[in-house]
Amino acid sequence: MWLENFIHVVKLALSSCEYQINSKFRFSQSEINEILANSKKENLKYFDKLAMITQLSAFDVSFLMSSVELDDNKIEILKHACKMYNEKEFCALGQTFSDFIFRVSANINLLNESNLDVFKELVQCKNELYDFTNALKNPLKAKHKAHSSKLAYAFQNVFAD
């Protein structure tokens, strides 16, 4: 009888400890291990901040930790860019959130608060371009560039029977 009571008390204590554990991470332990194993050594200190951005998946965090040289300013740009992403606008164009994050990471050294709107417009274009270096260096020129209404054809000569 004493052993049963002891086991019951231990079971209750363990379950209450389990509920009191405050985990900030929404990733599983295996995902965390994989992210940390593949990340750059200097980016390890930014894992907590990236994990707090709820829109980012484990794959996105792993990609950012392994391929981008992060700092506090870049984390803020990522947060702002994640807030700008509108699933209805981008999915209608066939672009996923991960595509958007890949484009942000490819251009993160040139991004700042003033040119994020131009960047969003560039990303919404249907293209396979990931590097917007020229447009982001001079955003006013890219934003106000006149579009040519000149007709263009894919062939030079047309032969009719």
C-alpha positions as a Python dict, from the first residue, in 0.01 Angstrom:
ca = {
    (1, 'M'): (0, 0, 0),
    (2, 'W'): (279, 238, 86),
    (3, 'L'): (450, 166, -249),
    (4, 'E'): (131, 242, -443),
    (5, 'N'): (91, 576, -265),
    (6, 'F'): (456, 660, -329),
    (7, 'I'): (425, 579, -702),
    (8, 'H'): (104, 783, -723),
    (9, 'V'): (273, 1084, -555),
    (10, 'V'): (573, 1058, -789),
    (11, 'K'): (344, 1033, -1091),
    (12, 'L'): (154, 1346, -986),
    (13, 'A'): (477, 1534, -920),
    (14, 'L'): (617, 1442, -1262),
    (15, 'S'): (299, 1545, -1443),
    (16, 'S'): (286, 1878, -1258),
    (17, 'C'): (655, 1939, -1344),
    (18, 'E'): (579, 1864, -1706),
    (19, 'Y'): (307, 2128, -1712),
    (20, 'Q'): (531, 2383, -1542),
    (21, 'I'): (806, 2355, -1802),
    (22, 'N'): (799, 2679, -1995),
    (23, 'S'): (927, 2612, -2343),
    (24, 'K'): (972, 2911, -2571),
    (25, 'F'): (1034, 2692, -2875),
    (26, 'R'): (764, 2559, -3099),
    (27, 'F'): (1003, 2317, -3266),
    (28, 'S'): (1067, 1960, -3165),
    (29, 'Q'): (1397, 1866, -3008),
    (30, 'S'): (1510, 1690, -3326),
    (31, 'E'): (1432, 2001, -3533),
    (32, 'I'): (1625, 2218, -3287),
    (33, 'N'): (1921, 1980, -3297),
    (34, 'E'): (1921, 1982, -3677),
    (35, 'I'): (1895, 2363, -3694),
    (36, 'L'): (2181, 2411, -3450),
    (37, 'A'): (2398, 2147, -3616),
    (38, 'N'): (2369, 2314, -3957),
    (39, 'S'): (2388, 2677, -3851),
    (40, 'K'): (2688, 2907, -3864),
    (41, 'K'): (2868, 2942, -3532),
    (42, 'E'): (2825, 3320, -3522),
    (43, 'N'): (2447, 3287, -3579),
    (44, 'L'): (2380, 3064, -3276),
    (45, 'K'): (2302, 3363, -3055),
    (46, 'Y'): (2016, 3465, -3287),
    (47, 'F'): (1830, 3133, -3270),
    (48, 'D'): (1599, 3252, -2990),
    (49, 'K'): (1501, 3564, -3184),
    (50, 'L'): (1431, 3370, -3505),
    (51, 'A'): (1233, 3107, -3315),
    (52, 'M'): (1011, 3383, -3177),
    (53, 'I'): (902, 3484, -3529),
    (54, 'T'): (595, 3263, -3550),
    (55, 'Q'): (563, 3277, -3928),
    (56, 'L'): (898, 3105, -3981),
    (57, 'S'): (901, 2727, -4005),
    (58, 'A'): (1187, 2510, -3883),
    (59, 'F'): (1307, 2486, -4243),
    (60, 'D'): (1309, 2865, -4283),
    (61, 'V'): (1496, 2916, -3954),
    (62, 'S'): (1748, 2649, -4051),
    (63, 'F'): (1803, 2810, -4390),
    (64, 'L'): (1852, 3156, -4238),
    (65, 'M'): (2085, 3028, -3965),
    (66, 'S'): (2302, 2841, -4215),
    (67, 'S'): (2316, 3081, -4509),
    (68, 'V'): (2284, 3439, -4381),
    (69, 'E'): (2523, 3635, -4161),
    (70, 'L'): (2272, 3761, -3906),
    (71, 'D'): (2277, 4066, -3682),
    (72, 'D'): (2012, 4254, -3484),
    (73, 'N'): (1927, 4482, -3776),
    (74, 'K'): (1872, 4187, -4011),
    (75, 'I'): (1648, 4018, -3753),
    (76, 'E'): (1433, 4335, -3740),
    (77, 'I'): (1416, 4343, -4120),
    (78, 'L'): (1307, 3977, -4119),
    (79, 'K'): (1035, 4052, -3864),
    (80, 'H'): (908, 4344, -4070),
    (81, 'A'): (922, 4144, -4394),
    (82, 'C'): (728, 3858, -4233),
    (83, 'K'): (456, 4104, -4131),
    (84, 'M'): (441, 4236, -4489),
    (85, 'Y'): (378, 3891, -4636),
    (86, 'N'): (14, 3851, -4730),
    (87, 'E'): (-73, 3493, -4816),
    (88, 'K'): (-364, 3586, -5043),
    (89, 'E'): (-149, 3817, -5255),
    (90, 'F'): (149, 3586, -5288),
    (91, 'C'): (-25, 3248, -5316),
    (92, 'A'): (-235, 3384, -5601),
    (93, 'L'): (96, 3432, -5781),
    (94, 'G'): (217, 3083, -5690),
    (95, 'Q'): (472, 3199, -5433),
    (96, 'T'): (496, 3043, -5090),
    (97, 'F'): (619, 3200, -4769),
    (98, 'S'): (944, 3005, -4800),
    (99, 'D'): (997, 3152, -5149),
    (100, 'F'): (950, 3495, -4996),
    (101, 'I'): (1200, 3420, -4717),
    (102, 'F'): (1455, 3293, -4973),
    (103, 'R'): (1423, 3619, -5163),
    (104, 'V'): (1454, 3822, -4843),
    (105, 'S'): (1768, 3630, -4747),
    (106, 'A'): (1920, 3678, -5093),
    (107, 'N'): (1875, 4054, -5063),
    (108, 'I'): (1902, 4109, -4688),
    (109, 'N'): (2227, 4305, -4710),
    (110, 'L'): (2053, 4569, -4924),
    (111, 'L'): (1721, 4579, -4739),
    (112, 'N'): (1620, 4848, -4494),
    (113, 'E'): (1294, 4993, -4368),
    (114, 'S'): (1272, 5243, -4656),
    (115, 'N'): (1299, 4998, -4945),
    (116, 'L'): (1093, 4706, -4812),
    (117, 'D'): (783, 4827, -5000),
    (118, 'V'): (975, 4830, -5328),
    (119, 'F'): (1111, 4487, -5246),
    (120, 'K'): (759, 4355, -5187),
    (121, 'E'): (649, 4487, -5527),
    (122, 'L'): (950, 4323, -5694),
    (123, 'V'): (882, 3990, -5525),
    (124, 'Q'): (519, 3998, -5632),
    (125, 'C'): (624, 4006, -5996),
    (126, 'K'): (608, 3669, -6165),
    (127, 'N'): (975, 3594, -6220),
    (128, 'E'): (1243, 3357, -6109),
    (129, 'L'): (1480, 3635, -6007),
    (130, 'Y'): (1600, 3621, -5648),
    (131, 'D'): (1863, 3896, -5652),
    (132, 'F'): (1722, 4249, -5676),
    (133, 'T'): (2053, 4432, -5624),
    (134, 'N'): (2007, 4696, -5895),
    (135, 'A'): (1652, 4783, -5800),
    (136, 'L'): (1722, 4802, -5427),
    (137, 'K'): (2024, 5028, -5470),
    (138, 'N'): (1801, 5290, -5631),
    (139, 'P'): (1440, 5217, -5524),
    (140, 'L'): (1288, 5539, -5661),
    (141, 'K'): (1416, 5463, -6010),
    (142, 'A'): (1282, 5107, -5992),
    (143, 'K'): (946, 5216, -5857),
    (144, 'H'): (884, 5491, -6111),
    (145, 'K'): (1038, 5327, -6414),
    (146, 'A'): (805, 5372, -6711),
    (147, 'H'): (689, 5056, -6878),
    (148, 'S'): (727, 5039, -7253),
    (149, 'S'): (407, 4991, -7446),
    (150, 'K'): (600, 4895, -7758),
    (151, 'L'): (489, 4564, -7904),
    (152, 'A'): (745, 4290, -7921),
    (153, 'Y'): (731, 3962, -8104),
    (154, 'A'): (906, 3635, -8042),
    (155, 'F'): (979, 3584, -8410),
    (156, 'Q'): (1106, 3801, -8695),
    (157, 'N'): (944, 3674, -9008),
    (158, 'V'): (602, 3530, -9062),
    (159, 'F'): (544, 3318, -9370),
    (160, 'A'): (190, 3257, -9481),
    (161, 'D'): (79, 3002, -9736),
}
